[in-house]
Coordinates of C-alpha atoms and ligand atoms in Angstrom, one line a residue:
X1 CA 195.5 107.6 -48.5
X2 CA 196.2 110.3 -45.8
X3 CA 195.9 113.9 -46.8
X4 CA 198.9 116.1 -46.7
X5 CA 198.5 119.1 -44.6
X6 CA 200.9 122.3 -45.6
X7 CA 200.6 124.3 -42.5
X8 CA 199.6 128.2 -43.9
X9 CA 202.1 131.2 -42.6
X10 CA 200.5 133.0 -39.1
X11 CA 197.6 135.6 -39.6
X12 CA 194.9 137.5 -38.1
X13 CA 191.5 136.8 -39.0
X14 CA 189.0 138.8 -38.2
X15 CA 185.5 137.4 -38.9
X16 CA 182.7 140.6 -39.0
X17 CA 179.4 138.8 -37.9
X18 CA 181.2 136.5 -35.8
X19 CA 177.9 135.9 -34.3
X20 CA 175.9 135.4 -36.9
X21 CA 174.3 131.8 -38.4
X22 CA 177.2 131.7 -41.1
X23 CA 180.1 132.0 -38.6
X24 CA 178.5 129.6 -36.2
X25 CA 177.4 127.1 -39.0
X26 CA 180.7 126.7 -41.6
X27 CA 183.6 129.6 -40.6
X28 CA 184.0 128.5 -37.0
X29 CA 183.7 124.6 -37.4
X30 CA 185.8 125.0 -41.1
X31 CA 188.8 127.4 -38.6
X32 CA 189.2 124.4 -35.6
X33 CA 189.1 121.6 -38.2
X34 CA 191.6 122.8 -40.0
X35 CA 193.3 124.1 -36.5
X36 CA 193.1 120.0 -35.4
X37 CA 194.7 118.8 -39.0
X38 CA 197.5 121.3 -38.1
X39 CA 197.1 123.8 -40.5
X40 CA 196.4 126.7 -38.3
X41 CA 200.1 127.8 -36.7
X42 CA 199.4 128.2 -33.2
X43 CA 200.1 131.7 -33.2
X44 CA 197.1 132.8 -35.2
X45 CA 194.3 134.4 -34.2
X46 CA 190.6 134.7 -35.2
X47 CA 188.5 137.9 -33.8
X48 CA 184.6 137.9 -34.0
X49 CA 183.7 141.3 -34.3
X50 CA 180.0 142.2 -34.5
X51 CA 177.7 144.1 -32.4
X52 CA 176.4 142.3 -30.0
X53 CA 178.4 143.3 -26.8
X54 CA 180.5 140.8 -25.2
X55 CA 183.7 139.9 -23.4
X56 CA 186.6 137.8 -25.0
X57 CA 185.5 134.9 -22.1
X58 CA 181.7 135.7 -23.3
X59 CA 182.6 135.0 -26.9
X60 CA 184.9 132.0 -26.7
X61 CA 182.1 130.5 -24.2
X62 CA 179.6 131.4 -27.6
X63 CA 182.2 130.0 -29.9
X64 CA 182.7 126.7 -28.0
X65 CA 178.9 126.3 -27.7
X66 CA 178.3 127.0 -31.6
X67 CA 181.7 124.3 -32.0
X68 CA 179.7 121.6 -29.6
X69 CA 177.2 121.2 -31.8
X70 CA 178.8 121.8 -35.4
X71 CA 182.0 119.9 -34.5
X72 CA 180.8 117.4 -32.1
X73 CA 183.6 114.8 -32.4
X74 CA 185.9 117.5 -30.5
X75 CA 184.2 118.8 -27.9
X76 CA 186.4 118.1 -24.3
X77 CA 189.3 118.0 -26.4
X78 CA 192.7 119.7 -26.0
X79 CA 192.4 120.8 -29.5
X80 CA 189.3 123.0 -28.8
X81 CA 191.0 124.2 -25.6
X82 CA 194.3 125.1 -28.0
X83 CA 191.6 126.7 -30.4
X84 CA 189.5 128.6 -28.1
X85 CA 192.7 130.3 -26.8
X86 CA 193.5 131.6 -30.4
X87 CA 189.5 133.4 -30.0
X88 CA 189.2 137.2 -29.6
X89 CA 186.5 140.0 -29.9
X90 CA 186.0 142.7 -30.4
X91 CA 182.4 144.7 -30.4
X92 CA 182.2 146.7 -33.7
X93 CA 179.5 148.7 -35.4
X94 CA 180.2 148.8 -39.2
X95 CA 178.4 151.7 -39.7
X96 CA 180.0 154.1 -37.2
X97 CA 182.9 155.0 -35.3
X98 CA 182.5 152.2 -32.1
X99 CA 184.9 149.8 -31.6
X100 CA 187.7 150.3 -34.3
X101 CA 190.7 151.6 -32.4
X102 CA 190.0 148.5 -30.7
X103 CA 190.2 146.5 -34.0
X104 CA 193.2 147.9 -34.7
X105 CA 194.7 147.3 -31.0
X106 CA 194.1 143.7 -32.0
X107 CA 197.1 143.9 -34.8
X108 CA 200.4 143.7 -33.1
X109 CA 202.1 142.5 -35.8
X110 CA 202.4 143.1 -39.5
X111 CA 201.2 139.3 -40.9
X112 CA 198.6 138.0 -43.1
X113 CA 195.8 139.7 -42.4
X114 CA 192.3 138.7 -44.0
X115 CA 188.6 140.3 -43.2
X116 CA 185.6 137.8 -43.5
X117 CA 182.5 140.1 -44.3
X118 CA 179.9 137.6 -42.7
X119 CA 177.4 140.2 -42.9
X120 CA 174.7 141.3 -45.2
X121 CA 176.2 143.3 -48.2
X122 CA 174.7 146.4 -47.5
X123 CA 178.0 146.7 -44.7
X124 CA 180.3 145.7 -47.5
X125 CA 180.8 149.6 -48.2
X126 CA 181.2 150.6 -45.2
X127 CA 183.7 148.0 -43.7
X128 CA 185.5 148.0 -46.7
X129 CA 186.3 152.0 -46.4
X130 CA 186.8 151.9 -42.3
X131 CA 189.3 149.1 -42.6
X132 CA 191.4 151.2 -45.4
X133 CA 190.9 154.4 -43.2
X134 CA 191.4 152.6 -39.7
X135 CA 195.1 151.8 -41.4
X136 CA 194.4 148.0 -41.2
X137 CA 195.6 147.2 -44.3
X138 CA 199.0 145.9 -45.2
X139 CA 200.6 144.5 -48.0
X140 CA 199.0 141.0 -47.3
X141 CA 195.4 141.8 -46.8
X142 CA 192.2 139.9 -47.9
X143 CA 189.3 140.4 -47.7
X144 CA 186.4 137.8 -48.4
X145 CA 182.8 138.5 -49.2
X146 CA 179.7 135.8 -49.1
X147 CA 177.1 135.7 -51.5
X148 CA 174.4 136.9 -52.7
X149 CA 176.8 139.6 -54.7
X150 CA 174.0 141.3 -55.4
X151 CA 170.4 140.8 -56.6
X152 CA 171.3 142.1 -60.6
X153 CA 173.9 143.6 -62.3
X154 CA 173.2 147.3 -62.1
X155 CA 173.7 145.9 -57.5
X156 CA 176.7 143.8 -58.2
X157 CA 178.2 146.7 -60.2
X158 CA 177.7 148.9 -57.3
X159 CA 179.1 146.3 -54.6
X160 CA 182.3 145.6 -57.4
X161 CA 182.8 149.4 -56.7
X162 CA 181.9 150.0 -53.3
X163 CA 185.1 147.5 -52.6
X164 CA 187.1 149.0 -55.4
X165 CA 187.4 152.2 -54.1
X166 CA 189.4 150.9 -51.5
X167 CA 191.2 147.3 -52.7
X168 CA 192.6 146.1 -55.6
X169 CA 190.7 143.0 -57.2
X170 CA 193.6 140.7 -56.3
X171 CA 192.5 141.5 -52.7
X172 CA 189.0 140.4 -53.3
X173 CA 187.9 136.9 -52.5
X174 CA 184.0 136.2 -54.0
X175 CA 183.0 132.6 -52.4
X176 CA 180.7 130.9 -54.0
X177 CA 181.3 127.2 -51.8
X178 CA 180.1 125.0 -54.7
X179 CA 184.0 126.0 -55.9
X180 CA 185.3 124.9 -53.0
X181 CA 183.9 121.3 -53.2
X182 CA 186.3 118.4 -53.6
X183 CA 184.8 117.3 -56.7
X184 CA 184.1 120.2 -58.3
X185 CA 188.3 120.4 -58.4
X186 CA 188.4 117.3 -59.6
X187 CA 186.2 118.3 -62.4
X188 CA 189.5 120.1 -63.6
X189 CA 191.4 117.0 -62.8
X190 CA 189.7 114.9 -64.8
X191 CA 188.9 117.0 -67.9
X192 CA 192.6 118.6 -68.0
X193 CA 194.7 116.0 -66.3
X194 CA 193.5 113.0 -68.4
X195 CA 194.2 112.4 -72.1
X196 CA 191.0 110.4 -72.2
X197 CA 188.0 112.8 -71.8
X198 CA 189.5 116.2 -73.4
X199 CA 189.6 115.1 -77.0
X200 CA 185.9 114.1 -77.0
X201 CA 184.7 117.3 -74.7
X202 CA 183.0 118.9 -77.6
X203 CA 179.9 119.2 -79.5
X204 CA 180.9 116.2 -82.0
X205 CA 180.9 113.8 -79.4
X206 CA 179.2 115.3 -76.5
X207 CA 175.2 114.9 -77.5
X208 CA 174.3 117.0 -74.2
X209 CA 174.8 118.1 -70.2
X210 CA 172.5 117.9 -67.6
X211 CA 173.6 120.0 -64.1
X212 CA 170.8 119.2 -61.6
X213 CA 171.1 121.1 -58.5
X214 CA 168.4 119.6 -56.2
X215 CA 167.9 119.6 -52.4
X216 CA 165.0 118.0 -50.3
X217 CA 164.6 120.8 -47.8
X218 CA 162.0 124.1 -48.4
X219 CA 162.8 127.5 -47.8
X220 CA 163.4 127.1 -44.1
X221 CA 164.2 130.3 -41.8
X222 CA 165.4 131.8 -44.8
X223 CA 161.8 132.6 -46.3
X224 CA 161.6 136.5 -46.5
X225 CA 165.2 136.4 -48.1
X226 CA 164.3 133.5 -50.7
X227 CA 161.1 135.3 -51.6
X228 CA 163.0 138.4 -52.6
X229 CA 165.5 136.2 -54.6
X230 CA 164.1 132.4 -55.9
X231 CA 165.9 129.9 -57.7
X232 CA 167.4 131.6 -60.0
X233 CA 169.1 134.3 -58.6
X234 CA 169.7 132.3 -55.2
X235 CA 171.4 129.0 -56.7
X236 CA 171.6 129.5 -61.2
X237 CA 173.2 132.6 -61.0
X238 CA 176.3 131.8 -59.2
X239 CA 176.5 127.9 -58.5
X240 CA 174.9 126.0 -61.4
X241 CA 176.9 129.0 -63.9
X242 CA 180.4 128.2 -62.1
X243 CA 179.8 124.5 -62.5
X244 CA 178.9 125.2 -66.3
X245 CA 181.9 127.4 -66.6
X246 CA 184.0 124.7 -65.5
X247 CA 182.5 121.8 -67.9
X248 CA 182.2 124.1 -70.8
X249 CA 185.8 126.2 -70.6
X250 CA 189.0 126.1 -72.6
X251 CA 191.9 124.1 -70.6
X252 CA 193.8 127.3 -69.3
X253 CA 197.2 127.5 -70.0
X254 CA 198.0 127.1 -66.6
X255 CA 196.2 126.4 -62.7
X256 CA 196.6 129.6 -62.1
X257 CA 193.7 132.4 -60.8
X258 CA 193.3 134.8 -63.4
X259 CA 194.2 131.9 -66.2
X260 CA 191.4 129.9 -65.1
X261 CA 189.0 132.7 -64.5
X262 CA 189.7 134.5 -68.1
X263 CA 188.6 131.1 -69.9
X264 CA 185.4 131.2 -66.9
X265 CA 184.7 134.2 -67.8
X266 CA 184.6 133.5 -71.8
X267 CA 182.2 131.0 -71.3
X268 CA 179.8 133.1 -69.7
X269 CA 180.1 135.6 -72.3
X270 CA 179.2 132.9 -75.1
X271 CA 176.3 131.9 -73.1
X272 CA 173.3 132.5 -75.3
X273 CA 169.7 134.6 -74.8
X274 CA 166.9 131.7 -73.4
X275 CA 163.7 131.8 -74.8
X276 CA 161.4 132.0 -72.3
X277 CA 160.2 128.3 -74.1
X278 CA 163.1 127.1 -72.9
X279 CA 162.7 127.8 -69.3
X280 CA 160.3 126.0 -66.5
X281 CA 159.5 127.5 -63.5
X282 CA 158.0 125.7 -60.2
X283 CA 156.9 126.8 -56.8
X284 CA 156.1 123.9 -54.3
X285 CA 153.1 122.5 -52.7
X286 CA 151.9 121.8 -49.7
X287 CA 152.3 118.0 -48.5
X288 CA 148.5 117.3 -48.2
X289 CA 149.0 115.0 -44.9
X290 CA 151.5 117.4 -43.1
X291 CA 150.6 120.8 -44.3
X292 CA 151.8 122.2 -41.1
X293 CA 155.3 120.5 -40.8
X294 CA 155.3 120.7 -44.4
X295 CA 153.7 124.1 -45.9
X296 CA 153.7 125.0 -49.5
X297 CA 156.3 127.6 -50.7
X298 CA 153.7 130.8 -50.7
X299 CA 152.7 129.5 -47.1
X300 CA 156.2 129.3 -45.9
X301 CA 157.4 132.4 -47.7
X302 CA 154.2 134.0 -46.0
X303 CA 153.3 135.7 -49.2
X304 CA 149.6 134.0 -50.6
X305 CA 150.2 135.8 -53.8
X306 CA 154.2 135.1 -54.2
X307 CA 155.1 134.5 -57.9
X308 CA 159.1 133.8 -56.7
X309 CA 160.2 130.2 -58.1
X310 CA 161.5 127.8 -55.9
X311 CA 162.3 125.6 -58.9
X312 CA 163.6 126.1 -62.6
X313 CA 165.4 124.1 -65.7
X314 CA 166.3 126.0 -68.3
X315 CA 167.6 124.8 -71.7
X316 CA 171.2 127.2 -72.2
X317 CA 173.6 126.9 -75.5
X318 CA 177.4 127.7 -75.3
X319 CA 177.8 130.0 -78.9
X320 CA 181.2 128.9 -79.5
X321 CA 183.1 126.4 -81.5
X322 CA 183.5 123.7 -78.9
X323 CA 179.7 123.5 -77.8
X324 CA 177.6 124.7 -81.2
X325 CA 175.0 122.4 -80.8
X326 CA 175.4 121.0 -77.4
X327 CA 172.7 121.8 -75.2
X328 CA 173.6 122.9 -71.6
X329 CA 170.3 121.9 -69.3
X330 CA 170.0 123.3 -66.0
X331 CA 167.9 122.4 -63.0
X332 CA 167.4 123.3 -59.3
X333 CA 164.7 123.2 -57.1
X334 CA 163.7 123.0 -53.6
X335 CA 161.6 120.1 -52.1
X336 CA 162.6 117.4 -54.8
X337 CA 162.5 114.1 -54.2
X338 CA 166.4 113.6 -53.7
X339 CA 169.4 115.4 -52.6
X340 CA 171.8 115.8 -55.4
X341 CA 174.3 117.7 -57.0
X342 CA 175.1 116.0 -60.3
X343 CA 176.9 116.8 -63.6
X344 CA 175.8 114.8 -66.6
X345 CA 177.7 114.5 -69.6
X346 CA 175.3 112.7 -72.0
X347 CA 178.2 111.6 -75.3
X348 CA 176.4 110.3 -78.5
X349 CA 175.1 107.1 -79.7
X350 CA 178.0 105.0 -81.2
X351 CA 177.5 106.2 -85.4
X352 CA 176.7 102.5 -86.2
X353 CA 175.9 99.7 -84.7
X354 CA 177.3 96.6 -85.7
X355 CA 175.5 94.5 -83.6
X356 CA 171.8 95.3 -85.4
X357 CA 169.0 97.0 -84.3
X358 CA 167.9 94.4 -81.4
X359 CA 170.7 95.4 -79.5
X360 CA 169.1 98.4 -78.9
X361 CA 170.9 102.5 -78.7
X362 CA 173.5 102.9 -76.1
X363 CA 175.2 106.1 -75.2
X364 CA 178.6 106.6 -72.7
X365 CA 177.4 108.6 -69.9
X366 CA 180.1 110.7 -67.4
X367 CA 178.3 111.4 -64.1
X368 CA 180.0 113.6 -61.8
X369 CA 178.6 113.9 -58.2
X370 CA 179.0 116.7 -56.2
X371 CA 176.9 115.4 -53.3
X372 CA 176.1 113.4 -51.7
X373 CA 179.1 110.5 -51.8
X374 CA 181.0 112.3 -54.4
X375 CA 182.1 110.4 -57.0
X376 CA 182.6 109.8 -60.5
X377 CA 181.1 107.3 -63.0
X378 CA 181.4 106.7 -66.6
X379 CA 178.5 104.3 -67.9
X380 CA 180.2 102.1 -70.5
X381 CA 178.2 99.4 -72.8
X382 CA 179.3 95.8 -72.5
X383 CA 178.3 92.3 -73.7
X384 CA 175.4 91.0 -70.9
X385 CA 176.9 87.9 -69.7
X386 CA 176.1 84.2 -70.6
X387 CA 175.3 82.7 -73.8
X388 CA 172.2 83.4 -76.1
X389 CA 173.7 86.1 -78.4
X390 CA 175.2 89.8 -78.3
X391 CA 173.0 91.7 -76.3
X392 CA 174.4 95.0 -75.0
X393 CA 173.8 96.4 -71.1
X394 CA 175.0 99.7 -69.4
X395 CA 177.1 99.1 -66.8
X396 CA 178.6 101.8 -64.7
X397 CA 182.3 102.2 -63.6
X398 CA 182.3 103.9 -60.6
X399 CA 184.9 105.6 -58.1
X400 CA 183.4 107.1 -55.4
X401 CA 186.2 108.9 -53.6
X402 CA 185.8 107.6 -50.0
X403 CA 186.0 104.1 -51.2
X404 CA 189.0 104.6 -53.4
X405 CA 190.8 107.1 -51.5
X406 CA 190.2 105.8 -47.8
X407 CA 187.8 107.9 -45.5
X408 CA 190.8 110.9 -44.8
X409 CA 189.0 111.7 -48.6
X410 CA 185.8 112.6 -47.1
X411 CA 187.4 114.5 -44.1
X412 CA 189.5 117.0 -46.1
X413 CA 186.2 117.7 -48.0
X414 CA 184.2 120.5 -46.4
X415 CA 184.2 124.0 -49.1
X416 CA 185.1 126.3 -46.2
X417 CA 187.6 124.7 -45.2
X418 CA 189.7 124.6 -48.1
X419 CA 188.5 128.2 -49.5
X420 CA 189.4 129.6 -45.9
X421 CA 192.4 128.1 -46.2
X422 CA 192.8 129.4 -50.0
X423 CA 192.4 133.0 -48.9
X424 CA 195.1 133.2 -46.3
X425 CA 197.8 131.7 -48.8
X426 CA 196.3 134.0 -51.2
X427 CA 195.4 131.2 -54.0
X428 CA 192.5 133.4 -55.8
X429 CA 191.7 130.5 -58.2
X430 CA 188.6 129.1 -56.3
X431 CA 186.9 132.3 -55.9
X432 CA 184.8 134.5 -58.6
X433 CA 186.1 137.7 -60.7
X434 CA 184.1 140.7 -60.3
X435 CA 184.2 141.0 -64.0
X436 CA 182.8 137.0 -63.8
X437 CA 179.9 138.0 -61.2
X438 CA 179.2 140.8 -62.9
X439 CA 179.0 138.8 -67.0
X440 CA 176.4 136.1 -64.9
X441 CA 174.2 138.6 -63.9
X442 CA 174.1 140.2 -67.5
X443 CA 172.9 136.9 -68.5
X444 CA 170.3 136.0 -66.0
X445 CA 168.5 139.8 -65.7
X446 CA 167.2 139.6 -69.0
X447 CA 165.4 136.0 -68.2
X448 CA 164.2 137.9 -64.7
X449 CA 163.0 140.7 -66.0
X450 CA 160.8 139.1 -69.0
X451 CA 159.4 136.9 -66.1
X452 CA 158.2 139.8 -64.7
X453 CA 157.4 141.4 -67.9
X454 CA 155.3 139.0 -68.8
X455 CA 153.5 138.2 -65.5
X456 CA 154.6 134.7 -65.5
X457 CA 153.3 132.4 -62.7
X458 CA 155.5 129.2 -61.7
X459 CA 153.6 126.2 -61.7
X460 CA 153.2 124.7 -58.9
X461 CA 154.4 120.8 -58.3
X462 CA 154.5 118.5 -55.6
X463 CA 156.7 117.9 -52.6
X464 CA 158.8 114.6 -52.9
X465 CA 158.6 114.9 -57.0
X466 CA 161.8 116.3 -59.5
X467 CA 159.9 119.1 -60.2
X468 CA 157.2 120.5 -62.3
X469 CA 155.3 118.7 -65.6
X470 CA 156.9 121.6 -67.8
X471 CA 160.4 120.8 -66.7
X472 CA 159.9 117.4 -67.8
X473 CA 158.2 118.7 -71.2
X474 CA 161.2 121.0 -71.4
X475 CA 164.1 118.3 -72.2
X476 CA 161.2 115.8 -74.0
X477 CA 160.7 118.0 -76.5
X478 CA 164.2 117.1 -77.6
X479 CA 163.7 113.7 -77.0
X480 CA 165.9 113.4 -74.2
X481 CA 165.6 112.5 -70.3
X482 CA 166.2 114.2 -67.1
X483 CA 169.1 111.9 -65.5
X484 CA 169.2 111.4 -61.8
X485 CA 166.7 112.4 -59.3
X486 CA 163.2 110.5 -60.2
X487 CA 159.9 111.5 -58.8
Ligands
LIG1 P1 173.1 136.7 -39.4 O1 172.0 137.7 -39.5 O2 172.9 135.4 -38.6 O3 174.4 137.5 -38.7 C1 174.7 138.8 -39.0 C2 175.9 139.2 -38.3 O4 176.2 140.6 -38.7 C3 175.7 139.3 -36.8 O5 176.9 138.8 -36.2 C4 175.6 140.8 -36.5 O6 176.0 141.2 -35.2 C5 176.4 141.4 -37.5 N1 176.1 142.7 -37.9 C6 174.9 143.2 -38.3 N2 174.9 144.6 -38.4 C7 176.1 145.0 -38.0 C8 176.8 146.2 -37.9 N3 176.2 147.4 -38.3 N4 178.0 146.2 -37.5 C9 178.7 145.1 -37.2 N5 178.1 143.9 -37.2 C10 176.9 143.8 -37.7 O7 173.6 136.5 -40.9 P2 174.3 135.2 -41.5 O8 173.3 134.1 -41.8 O9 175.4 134.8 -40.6 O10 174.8 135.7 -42.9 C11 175.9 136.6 -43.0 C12 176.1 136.8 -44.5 O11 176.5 135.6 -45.2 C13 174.9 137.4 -45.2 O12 175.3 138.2 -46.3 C14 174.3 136.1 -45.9 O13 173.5 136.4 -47.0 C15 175.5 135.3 -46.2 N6 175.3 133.9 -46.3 C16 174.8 133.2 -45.2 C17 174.7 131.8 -45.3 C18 174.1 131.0 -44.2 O14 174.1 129.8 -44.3 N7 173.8 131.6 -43.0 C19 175.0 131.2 -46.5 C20 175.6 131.9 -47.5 C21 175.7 133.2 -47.4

């Protein structure tokens, strides 16, 4: 099946921190593939601004380098050629005066024009008010901002206004990438475009869900960062509560932004208090035959006495109609023993079974994977085949979207891509409310700050494993299994 491409009207982008790892990483490579699809019209243009100081040659020789190794499969082309032509810059200090009548020299035209804040958020303010006074804005102006949207509510409430005082919220673009993922649409497919799944997406015949979150890889470069944030704050907060918003919402009455973010926003709101029973915290270990390619959390955080968690599963109830009874689990963790981003939804036993106790308990299972090879499958129970009596097996049906939709699938994937995209036709759907941010901090401080309250330690657990014994201890309790990733 090949992907339709709707080429997006011209615009000026201008990328602040156009040096910086994020630009180099995802914005850049995201801008020429969808340049090379045909989306980009070739009158656009994309300005890194940041302060480093540097010629337009200087920085289109620094954005073909970053593109030679993140987009290798074009590098000698004509489309990179075409692309780095479209490449300006202009050096810019956020906090002062320097470089923004050249900023604005770089807007002939009255267009699209859309602000990518790849800088920390304590710039936000700032650029936010020097664009409005620097006369940059028009009636089509965006302007996007990366996570983290602050560290808890009383910081995201003060980022929510720093940009308030000078756009209105449908000018405001939150990523959070997880909502940019193929799948995680097609979460919304399935559950809203289906007759099949909606009338048994509730607490009668859904017994649980399980949204694991697990990567392989530690802290990395990022260690000083992570140790001031952790699991929680760093991946529950924003990407493992928009995927539960997405399971766990009314159907909205239409695929529209602020439809689909009103019934986001409710579920958050009927998220319950977690008793700290109902939470499991890990830090990793040390691998003991590598501890120096492979150093415990504290070690690679650099802090000996660090009680951030690199790890937690938490048990969470939706206190509404629909979920009453349904327990939400949650799980993320760094240094597991598998990379996966998974969606369980656990449906009940069949009410009776006719075919006797000897055929054993068997439960319908909808697995939706995020990563890697997204897909979906739906574990049915069938006869096992051949003769010798009814005996039941799990088999799964599954549609994993390269295979079914051709490899063009898999291309069209990447988050940035299509949320970059998103904000220049101004589609706000994919991208978080402050009023949402602001509603998932409320509900994760609380669970912080009786951490800290409390003195709680995380417990440590081994590389290579799904996580710590009290995770495990966590969902037994209710007689039910962790799906997916295994030790
Ligand atoms: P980075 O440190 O690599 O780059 C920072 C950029 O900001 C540089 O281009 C620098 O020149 C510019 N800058 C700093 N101070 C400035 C000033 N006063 N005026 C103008 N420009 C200034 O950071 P990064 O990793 O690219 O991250 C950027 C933002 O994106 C951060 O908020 C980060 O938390 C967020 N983020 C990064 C990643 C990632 O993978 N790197 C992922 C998600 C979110």
């Amino acid at each position: 099946m090949v992907s339709r491409v709707i080429p997006v009207d011209a615009f000026d982008l201008v990328v602040f921190g156009g040096t910086g790892d994020l630009a180099r990483r995802k914005i850049l490579p995201a801008l020429l593939r969808r340049y090379c699809v045909g989306q980009i019209p070739p009158n656009a243009s994309i300005i890194g601004a940041a302060r480093s100081g540097m010629e337009r040659a200087e920085y289109q020789e620094f954005v073909r380098i970053a593109l030679q190794e993140f987009v290798p499969e074009k590098t000698g082309t004509a489309e990179l050629e075409g692309f780095l032509e479209r490449v300006d810059y202009v050096q810019i200090d956020a906090r002062g005066t320097d470089g923004w009548a050249d900023l604005v020299a770089r807007f002939p035209q009255d267009r699209i024009r859309a602000f990518y804040f790849s800088v920390s958020p304590v710039l936000f303010g700032d650029l936010a008010e020097r664009i409005r006074s620097n006369g940059l804005v028009n009636d089509r102006t965006r302007i996007v901002v990366e996570k983290p949207f602050g560290r808890d509510l009383a910081t995201a409430k003060a980022l929510n206004a720093a940009l308030a005082a000078h756009f209105d919220e449908s000018e405001i673009y939150r990523i959070d990438h997880y909502l940019g993922k193929e799948t995680v649409q097609n979460l919304m497919a399935v559950r809203f475009g289906n007759m099949l799944f909606e009338p048994l997406w509730n607490s009668q015949y859904v017994d649980h869900i399980q949204i694991t979150v697990a990567e392989t890889v530690g802290v990395g470069g990022r260690g000083e960062y992570y140790d001031q944030s952790g699991a929680m704050r760093d991946m529950v907060q924003n990407h493992l509560m928009q995927l539960l918003c997405l399971i766990a919402m009314e159907p909205p009455a239409k695929f529209d932004p602020d439809a689909v973010r009103d019934e986001k926003l409710k579920v958050i709101r009927a998220l319950g208090e977690v008793a700290p029973y109902h939470i499991a915290r890990g830090q990793y270990e040390a691998v003991p035959s590598n501890p120096q390619a492979q150093p415990s959390y504290r070690e690679a955080v650099g802090n000996p006495r660090s009680t951030t968690e690199s790890y937690v599963a938490l048990k969470a109830h939706v206190s509404n109609w629909r979920w009453a009874g349904t327990p939400f689990y949650l799980r993320t963790g760094k240094r597991l023993s598998a990379r996966s981003s998974t969606i369980d939804v656990m449906f009940k036993d069949a009410p009776h079974s006719i075919f006797g106790e000897s055929a054993g308990r068997h439960a319908n299972r909808l697995s939706i994977r995020l990563q890697p090879n997204e897909g979906i499958t739906l574990t049915v129970t069938i006869k096992e085949p051949g003769p010798g009596g009814m005996r039941l097996v799990d088999v799964p049906l599954d549609m994993t979207f390269a295979e079914a939709l051709g490899p063009t699938a898999g291309e069209t994937a990447d988050a940035y891509e299509r949320l970059i995209m998103d904000v220049i036709r101004g589609n706000q759907t994919l991208f978080m409310r402050g009023d949402e941010v602001e509603a998932a901090w409320a509900w994760t401080d609380p669970i912080i700050d009786g951490w800290n309250a409390r003195g709680e330690v995380p417990e440590p657990y081994e590389t290579g494993s799904s996580g710590p014994a009290k995770a495990d201890q966590l969902i037994a309790r209710d007689r039910r299994v962790w799906q997916g990733i295994k030790p």
